[in-house]
PDB file of C-alpha atoms and ligand atoms in Angstrom:
ATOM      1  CA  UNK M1188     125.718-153.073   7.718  1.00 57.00           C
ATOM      2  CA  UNK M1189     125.405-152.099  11.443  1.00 69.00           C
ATOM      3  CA  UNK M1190     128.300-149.342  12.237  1.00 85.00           C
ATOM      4  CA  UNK M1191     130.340-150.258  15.582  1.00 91.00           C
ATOM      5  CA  UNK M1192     130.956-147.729  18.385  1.00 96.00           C
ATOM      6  CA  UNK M1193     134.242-146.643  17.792  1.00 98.00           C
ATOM      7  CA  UNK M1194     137.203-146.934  20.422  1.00 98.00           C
ATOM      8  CA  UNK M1195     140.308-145.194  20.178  1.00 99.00           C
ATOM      9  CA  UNK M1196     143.224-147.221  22.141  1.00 99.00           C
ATOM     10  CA  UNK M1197     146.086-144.988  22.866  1.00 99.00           C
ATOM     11  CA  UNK M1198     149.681-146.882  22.437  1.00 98.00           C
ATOM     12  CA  UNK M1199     151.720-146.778  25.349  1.00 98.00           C
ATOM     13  CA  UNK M1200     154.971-147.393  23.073  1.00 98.00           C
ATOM     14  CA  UNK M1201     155.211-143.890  22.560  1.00 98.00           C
ATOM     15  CA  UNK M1202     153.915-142.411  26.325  1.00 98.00           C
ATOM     16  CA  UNK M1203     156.233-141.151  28.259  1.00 98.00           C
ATOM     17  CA  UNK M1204     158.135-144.231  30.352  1.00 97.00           C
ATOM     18  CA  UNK M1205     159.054-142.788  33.304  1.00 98.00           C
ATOM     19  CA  UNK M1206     155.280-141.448  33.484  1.00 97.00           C
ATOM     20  CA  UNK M1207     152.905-143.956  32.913  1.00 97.00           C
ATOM     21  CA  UNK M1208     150.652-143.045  35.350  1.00 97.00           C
ATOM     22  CA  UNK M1209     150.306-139.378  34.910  1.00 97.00           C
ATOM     23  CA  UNK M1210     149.894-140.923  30.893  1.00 98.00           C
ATOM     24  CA  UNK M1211     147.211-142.685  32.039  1.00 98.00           C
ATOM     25  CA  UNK M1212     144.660-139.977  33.955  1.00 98.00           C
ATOM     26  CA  UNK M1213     146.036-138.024  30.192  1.00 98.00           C
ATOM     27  CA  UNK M1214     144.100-141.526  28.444  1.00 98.00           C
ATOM     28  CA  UNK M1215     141.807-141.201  30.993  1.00 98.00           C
ATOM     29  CA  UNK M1216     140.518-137.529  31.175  1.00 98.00           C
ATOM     30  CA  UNK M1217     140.408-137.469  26.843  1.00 98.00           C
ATOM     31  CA  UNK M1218     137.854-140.061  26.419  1.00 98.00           C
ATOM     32  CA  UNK M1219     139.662-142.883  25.550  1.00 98.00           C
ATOM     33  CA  UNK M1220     138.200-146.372  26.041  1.00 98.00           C
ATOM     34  CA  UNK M1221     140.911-148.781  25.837  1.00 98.00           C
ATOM     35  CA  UNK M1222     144.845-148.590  26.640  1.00 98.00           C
ATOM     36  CA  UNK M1223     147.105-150.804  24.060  1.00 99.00           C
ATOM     37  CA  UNK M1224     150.140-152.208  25.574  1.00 98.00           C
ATOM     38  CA  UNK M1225     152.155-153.231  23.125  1.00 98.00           C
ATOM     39  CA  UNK M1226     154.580-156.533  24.041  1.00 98.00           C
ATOM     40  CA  UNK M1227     158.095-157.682  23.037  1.00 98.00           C
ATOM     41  CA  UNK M1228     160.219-160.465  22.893  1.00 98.00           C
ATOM     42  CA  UNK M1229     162.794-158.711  21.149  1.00 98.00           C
ATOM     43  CA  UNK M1230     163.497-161.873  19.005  1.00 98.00           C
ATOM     44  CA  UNK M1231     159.461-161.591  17.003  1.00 98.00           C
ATOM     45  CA  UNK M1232     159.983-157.406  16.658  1.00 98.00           C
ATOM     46  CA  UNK M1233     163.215-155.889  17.280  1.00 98.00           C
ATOM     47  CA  UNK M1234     162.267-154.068  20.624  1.00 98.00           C
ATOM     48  CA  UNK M1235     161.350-154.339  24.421  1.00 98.00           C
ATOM     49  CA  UNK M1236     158.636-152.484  26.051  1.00 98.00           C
ATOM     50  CA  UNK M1237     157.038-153.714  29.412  1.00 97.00           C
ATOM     51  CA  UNK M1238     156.684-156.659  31.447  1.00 97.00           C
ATOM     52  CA  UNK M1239     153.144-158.866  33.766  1.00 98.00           C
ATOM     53  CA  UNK M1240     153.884-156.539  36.347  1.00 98.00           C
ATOM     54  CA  UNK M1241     153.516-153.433  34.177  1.00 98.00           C
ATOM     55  CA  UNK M1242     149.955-154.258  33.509  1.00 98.00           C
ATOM     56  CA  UNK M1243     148.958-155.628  36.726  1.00 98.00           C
ATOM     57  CA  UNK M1244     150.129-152.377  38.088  1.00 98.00           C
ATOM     58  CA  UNK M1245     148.520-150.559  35.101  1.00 98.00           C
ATOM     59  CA  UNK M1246     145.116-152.634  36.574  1.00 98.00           C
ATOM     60  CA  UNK M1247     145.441-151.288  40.027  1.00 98.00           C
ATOM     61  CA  UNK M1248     145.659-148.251  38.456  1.00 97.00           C
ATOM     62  CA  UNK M1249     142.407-148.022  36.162  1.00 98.00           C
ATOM     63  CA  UNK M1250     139.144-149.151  35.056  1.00 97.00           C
ATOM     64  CA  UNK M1251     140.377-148.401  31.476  1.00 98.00           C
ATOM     65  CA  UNK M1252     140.135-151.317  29.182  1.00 98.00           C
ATOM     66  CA  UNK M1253     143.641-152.867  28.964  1.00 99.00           C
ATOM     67  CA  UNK M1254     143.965-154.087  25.244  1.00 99.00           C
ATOM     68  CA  UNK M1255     147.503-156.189  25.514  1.00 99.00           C
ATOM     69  CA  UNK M1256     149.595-157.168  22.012  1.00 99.00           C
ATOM     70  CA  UNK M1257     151.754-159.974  22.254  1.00 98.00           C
ATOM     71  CA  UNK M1258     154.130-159.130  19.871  1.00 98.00           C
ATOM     72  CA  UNK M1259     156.721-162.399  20.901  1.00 98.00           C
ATOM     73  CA  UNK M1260     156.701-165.855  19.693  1.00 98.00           C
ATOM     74  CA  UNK M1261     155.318-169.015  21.452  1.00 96.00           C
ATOM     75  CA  UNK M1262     153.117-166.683  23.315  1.00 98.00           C
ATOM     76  CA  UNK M1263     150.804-169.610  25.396  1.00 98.00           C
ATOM     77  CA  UNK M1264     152.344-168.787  28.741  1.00 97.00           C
ATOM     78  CA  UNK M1265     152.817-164.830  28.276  1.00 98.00           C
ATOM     79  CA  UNK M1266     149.243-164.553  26.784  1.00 98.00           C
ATOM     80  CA  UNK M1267     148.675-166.669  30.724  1.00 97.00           C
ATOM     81  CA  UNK M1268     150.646-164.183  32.560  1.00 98.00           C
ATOM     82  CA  UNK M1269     148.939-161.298  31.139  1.00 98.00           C
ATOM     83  CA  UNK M1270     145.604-162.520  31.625  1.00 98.00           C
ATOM     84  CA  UNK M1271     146.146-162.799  35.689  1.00 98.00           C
ATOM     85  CA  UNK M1272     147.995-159.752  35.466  1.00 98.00           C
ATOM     86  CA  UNK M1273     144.366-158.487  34.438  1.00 98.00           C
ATOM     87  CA  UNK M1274     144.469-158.234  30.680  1.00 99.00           C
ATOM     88  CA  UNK M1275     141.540-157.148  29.209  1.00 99.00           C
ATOM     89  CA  UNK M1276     141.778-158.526  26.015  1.00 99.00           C
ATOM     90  CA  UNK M1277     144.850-160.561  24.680  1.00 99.00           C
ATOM     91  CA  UNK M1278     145.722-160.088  21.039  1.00 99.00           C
ATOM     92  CA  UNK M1279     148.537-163.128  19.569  1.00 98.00           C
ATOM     93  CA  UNK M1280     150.231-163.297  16.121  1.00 98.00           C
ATOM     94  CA  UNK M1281     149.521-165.959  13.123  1.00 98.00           C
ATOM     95  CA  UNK M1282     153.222-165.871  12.905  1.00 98.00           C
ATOM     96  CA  UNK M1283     154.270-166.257  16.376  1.00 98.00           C
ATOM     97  CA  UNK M1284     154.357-169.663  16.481  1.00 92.00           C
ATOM     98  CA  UNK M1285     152.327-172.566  18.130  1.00 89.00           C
ATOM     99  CA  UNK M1286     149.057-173.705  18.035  1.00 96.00           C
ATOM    100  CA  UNK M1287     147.043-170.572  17.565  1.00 98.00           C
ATOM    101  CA  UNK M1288     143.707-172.066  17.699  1.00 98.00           C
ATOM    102  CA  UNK M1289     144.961-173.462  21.416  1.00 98.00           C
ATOM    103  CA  UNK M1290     146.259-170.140  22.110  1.00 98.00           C
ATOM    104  CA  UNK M1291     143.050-168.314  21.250  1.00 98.00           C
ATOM    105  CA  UNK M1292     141.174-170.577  23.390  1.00 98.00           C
ATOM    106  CA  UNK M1293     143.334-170.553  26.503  1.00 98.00           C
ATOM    107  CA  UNK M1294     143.026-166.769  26.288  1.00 98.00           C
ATOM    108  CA  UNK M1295     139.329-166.995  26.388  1.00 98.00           C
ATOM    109  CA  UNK M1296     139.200-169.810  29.141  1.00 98.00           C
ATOM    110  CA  UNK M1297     141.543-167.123  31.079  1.00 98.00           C
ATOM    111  CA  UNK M1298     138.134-164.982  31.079  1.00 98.00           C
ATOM    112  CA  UNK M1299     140.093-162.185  28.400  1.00 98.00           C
ATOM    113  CA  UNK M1300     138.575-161.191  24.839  1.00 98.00           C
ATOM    114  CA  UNK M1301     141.104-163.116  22.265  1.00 99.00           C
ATOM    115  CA  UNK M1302     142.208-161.118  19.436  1.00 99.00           C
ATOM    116  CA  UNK M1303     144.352-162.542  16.288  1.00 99.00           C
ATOM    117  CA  UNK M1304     146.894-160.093  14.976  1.00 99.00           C
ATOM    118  CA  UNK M1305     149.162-160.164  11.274  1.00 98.00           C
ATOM    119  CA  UNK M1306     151.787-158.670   9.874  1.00 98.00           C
ATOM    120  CA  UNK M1307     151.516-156.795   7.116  1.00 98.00           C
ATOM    121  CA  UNK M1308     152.429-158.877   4.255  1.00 98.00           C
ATOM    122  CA  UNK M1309     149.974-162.245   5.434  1.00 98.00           C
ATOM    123  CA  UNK M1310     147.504-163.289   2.607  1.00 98.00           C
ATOM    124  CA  UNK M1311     143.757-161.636   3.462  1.00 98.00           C
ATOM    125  CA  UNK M1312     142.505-164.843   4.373  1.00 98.00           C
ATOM    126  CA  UNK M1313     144.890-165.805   6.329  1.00 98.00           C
ATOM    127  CA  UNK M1314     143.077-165.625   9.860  1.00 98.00           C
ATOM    128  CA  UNK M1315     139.557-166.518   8.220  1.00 98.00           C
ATOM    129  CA  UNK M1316     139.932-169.968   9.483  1.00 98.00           C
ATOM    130  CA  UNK M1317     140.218-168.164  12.994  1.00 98.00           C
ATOM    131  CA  UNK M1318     137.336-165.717  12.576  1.00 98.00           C
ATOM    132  CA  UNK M1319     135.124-167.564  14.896  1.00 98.00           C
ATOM    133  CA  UNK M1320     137.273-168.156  18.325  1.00 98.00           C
ATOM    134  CA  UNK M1321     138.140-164.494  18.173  1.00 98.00           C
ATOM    135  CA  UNK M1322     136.733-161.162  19.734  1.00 98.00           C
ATOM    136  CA  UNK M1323     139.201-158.750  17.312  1.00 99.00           C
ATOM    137  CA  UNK M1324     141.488-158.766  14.357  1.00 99.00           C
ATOM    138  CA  UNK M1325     144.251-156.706  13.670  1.00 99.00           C
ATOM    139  CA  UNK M1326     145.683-156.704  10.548  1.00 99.00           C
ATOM    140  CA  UNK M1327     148.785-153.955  11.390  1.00 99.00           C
ATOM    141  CA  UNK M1328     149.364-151.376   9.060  1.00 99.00           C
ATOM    142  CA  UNK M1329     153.265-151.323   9.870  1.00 99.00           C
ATOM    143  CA  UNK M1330     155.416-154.231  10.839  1.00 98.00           C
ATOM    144  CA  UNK M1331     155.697-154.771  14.243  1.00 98.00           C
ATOM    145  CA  UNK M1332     158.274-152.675  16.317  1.00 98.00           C
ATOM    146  CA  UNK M1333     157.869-149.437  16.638  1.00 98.00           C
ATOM    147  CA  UNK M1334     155.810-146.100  17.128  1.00 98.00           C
ATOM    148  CA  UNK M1335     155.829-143.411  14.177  1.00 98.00           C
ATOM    149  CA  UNK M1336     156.269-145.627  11.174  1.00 98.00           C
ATOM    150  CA  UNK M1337     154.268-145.129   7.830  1.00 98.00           C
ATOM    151  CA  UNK M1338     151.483-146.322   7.527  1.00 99.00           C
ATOM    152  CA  UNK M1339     151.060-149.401   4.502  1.00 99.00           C
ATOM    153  CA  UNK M1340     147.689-148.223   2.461  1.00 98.00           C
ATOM    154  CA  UNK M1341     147.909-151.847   0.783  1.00 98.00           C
ATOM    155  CA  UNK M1342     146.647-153.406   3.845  1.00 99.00           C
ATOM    156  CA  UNK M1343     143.364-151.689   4.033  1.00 98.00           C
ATOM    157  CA  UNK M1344     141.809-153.862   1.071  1.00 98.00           C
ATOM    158  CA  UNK M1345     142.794-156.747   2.917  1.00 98.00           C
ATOM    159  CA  UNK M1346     141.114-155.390   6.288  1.00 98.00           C
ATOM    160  CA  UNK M1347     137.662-154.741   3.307  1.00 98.00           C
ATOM    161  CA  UNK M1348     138.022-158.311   2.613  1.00 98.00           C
ATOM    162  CA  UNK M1349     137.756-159.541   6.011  1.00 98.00           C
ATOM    163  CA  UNK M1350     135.093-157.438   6.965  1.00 98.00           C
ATOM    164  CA  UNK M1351     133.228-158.812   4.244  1.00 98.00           C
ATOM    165  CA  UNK M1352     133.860-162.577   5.383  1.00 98.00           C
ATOM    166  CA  UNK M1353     133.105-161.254   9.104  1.00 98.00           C
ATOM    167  CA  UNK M1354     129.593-160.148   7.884  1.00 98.00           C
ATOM    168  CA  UNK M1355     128.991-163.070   5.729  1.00 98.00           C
ATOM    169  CA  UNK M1356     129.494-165.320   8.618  1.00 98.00           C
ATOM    170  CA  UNK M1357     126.905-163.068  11.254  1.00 98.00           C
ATOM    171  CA  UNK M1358     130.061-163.232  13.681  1.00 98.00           C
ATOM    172  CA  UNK M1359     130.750-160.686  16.126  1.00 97.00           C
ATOM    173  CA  UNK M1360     134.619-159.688  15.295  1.00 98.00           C
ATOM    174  CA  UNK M1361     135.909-156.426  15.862  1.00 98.00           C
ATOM    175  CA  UNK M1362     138.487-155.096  13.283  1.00 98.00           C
ATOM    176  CA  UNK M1363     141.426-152.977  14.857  1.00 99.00           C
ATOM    177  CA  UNK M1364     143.875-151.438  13.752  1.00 98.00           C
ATOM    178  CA  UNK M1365     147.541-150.106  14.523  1.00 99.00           C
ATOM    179  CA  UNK M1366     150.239-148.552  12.726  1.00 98.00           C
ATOM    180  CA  UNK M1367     149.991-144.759  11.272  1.00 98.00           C
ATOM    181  CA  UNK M1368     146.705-144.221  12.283  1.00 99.00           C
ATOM    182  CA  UNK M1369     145.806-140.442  12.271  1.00 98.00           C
ATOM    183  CA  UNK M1370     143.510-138.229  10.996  1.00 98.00           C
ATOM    184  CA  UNK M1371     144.634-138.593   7.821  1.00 98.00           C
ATOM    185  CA  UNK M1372     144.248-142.431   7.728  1.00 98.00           C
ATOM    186  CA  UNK M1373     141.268-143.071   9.985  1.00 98.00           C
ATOM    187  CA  UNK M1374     138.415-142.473   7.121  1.00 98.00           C
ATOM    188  CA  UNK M1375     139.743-144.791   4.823  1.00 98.00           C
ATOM    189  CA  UNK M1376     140.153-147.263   7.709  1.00 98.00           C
ATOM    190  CA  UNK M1377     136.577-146.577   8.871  1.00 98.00           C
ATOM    191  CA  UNK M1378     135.161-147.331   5.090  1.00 98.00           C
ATOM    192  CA  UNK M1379     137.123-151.274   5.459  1.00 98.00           C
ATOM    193  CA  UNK M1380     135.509-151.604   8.489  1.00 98.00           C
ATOM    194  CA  UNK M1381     138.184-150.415  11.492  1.00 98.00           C
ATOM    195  CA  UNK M1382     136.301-149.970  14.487  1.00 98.00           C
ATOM    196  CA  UNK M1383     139.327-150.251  17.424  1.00 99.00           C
ATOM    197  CA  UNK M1384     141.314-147.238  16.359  1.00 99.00           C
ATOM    198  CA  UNK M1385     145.486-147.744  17.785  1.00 99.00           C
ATOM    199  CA  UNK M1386     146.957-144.823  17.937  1.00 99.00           C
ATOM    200  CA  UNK M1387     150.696-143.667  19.078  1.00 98.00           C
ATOM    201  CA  UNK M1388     152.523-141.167  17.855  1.00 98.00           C
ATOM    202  CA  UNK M1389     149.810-139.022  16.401  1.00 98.00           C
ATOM    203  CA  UNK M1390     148.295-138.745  20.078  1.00 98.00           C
ATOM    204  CA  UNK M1391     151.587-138.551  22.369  1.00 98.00           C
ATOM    205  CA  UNK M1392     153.022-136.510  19.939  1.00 97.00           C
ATOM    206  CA  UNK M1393     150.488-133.815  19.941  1.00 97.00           C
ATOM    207  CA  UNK M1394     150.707-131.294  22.706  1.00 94.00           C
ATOM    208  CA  UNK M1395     146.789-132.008  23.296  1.00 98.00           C
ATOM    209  CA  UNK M1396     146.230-135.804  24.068  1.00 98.00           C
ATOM    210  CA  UNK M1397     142.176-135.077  24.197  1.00 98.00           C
ATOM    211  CA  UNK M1398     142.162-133.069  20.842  1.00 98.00           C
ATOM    212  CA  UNK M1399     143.994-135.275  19.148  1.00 98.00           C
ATOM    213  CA  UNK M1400     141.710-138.349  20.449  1.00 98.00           C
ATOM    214  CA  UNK M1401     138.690-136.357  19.434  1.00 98.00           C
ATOM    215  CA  UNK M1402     139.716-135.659  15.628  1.00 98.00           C
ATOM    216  CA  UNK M1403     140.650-139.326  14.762  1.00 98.00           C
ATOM    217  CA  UNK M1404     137.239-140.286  16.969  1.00 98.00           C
ATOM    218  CA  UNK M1405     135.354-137.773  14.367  1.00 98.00           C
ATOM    219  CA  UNK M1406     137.130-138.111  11.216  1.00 98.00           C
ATOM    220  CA  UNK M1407     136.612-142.227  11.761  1.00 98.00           C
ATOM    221  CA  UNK M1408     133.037-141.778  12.656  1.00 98.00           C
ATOM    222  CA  UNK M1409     132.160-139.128   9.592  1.00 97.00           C
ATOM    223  CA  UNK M1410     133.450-141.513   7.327  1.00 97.00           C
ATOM    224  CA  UNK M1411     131.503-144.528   8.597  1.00 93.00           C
ATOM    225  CA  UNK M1412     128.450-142.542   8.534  1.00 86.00           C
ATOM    226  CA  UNK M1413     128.676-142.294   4.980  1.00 83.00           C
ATOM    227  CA  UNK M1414     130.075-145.757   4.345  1.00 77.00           C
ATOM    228  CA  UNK M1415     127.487-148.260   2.815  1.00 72.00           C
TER     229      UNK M1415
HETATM  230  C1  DX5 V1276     153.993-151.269  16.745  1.00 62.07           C
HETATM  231  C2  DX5 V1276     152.914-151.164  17.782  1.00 62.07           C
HETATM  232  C3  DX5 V1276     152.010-149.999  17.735  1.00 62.07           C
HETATM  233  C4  DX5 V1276     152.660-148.633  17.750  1.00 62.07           C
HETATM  234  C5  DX5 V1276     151.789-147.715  16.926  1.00 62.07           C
HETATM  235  O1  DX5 V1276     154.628-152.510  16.896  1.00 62.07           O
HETATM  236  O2  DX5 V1276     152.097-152.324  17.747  1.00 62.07           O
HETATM  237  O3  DX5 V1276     151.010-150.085  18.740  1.00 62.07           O
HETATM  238  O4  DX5 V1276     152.813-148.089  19.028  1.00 62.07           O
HETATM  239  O5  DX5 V1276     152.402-146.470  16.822  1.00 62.07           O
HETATM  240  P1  DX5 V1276     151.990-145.386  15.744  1.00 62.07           P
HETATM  241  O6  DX5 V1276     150.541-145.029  15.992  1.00 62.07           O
HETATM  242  O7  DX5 V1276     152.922-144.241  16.035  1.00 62.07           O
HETATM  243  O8  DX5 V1276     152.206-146.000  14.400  1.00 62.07           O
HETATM  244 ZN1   ZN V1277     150.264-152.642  18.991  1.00 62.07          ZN
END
């Protein structure tokens, strides 16, 4: 199995609001290689975050790689918005609603990476008939909403299974994923095949941003080394 080059994605769910660009040079100046932005309809999760204009502001802003989730149903013309706001990549739920396949494809026609995202509780093979119009999967390891909730361990054997079916097929698919990731949960993330690391409250809420980057970045990559 060829190991990918891990990213870590800060969340910008739980940076400080009223400071996203001093957050930012913070992402910036610890390493990190792709910002999440984390989207609500209030009606898919229960929550509001940002809006187009945050990210294309965000993109005047920085080279970083802007990783947007679309956590909001019927997401064709937000995933549209986003991408001329100068999304980097464009991740859309199985259960938001619409033609996903569509979806996927006007995201890559809009020039983004398309990523597939699912709660929780969706069947492992739920996005395998998806596997090969997408860049990344995210099978979330908390139900969409919030920052600082625990982390589900029975979604991990789901994220094994996928990255087996990735393999099988020879396809290029990233696995990502968000919700409680930390130190403590990276490894066994690493071993199913997590290569996108999403990471909130265990890097905002340290008091070092760059530290805390650096330990999930090593404890990820020790346990991939020894992976099979
Ligand atoms: C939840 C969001 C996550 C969240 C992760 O709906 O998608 O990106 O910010 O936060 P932590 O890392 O604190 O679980
Ligand atoms: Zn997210």
């Amino acid at each position: 199995m060829n190991k990918p080059k891990i990213v870590i994605a800060p969340s910008l769910l739980s940076a400080d609001m009223s400071n996203l660009g001093g957050e930012l040079k913070r992402i910036e100046d610890a390493g990190c290689e792709w910002v999440h932005i984390d989207l609500f309809d209030g009606r898919f999760a229960p929550n509001l975050s940002f809006g187009p204009k945050t990210v294309s502001d965000l993109r005047r802003r920085t080279e970083l790689f802007l990783d947007v989730h679309l956590m909001l149903f019927d997401p064709l013309p937000w995933a549209e918005r986003f991408a001329s706001a100068g999304a980097d990549q464009i991740t859309v739920h199985l259960e938001a609603g619409g033609e996903t396949a569509s979806v996927l494809e006007a995201i890559r026609a809009a020039g983004c990476r398309a990523g597939l995202a699912l709660k929780p509780d969706a069947p492992a093979e739920a996005p395998f008939p998806y596997l090969d119009q997408i860049d990344l999967l995210l099978p979330m390891t908390v139900y969409p909403g919030f920052s600082g909730q625990r982390f589900l361990p029975e979604v991990v054997p789901k994220i094994a299974q996928a990255r087996d079916e990735i393999e099988r097929r020879g396809l290029q698919v990233r696995i990502q994923a968000d919700g409680g990731v930390s130190t403590k949960t990276a490894p066994e993330l690493a071993r199913a095949g997590v290569s996108a690391f999403v990471a909130g409250s265990a890097l905002f809420g340290s008091n070092n941003l760059a530290a805390a980057a650096a330990d999930i970045r090593q404890a990820a990559a020790n346990a991939q080394r020894k992976a099979p």
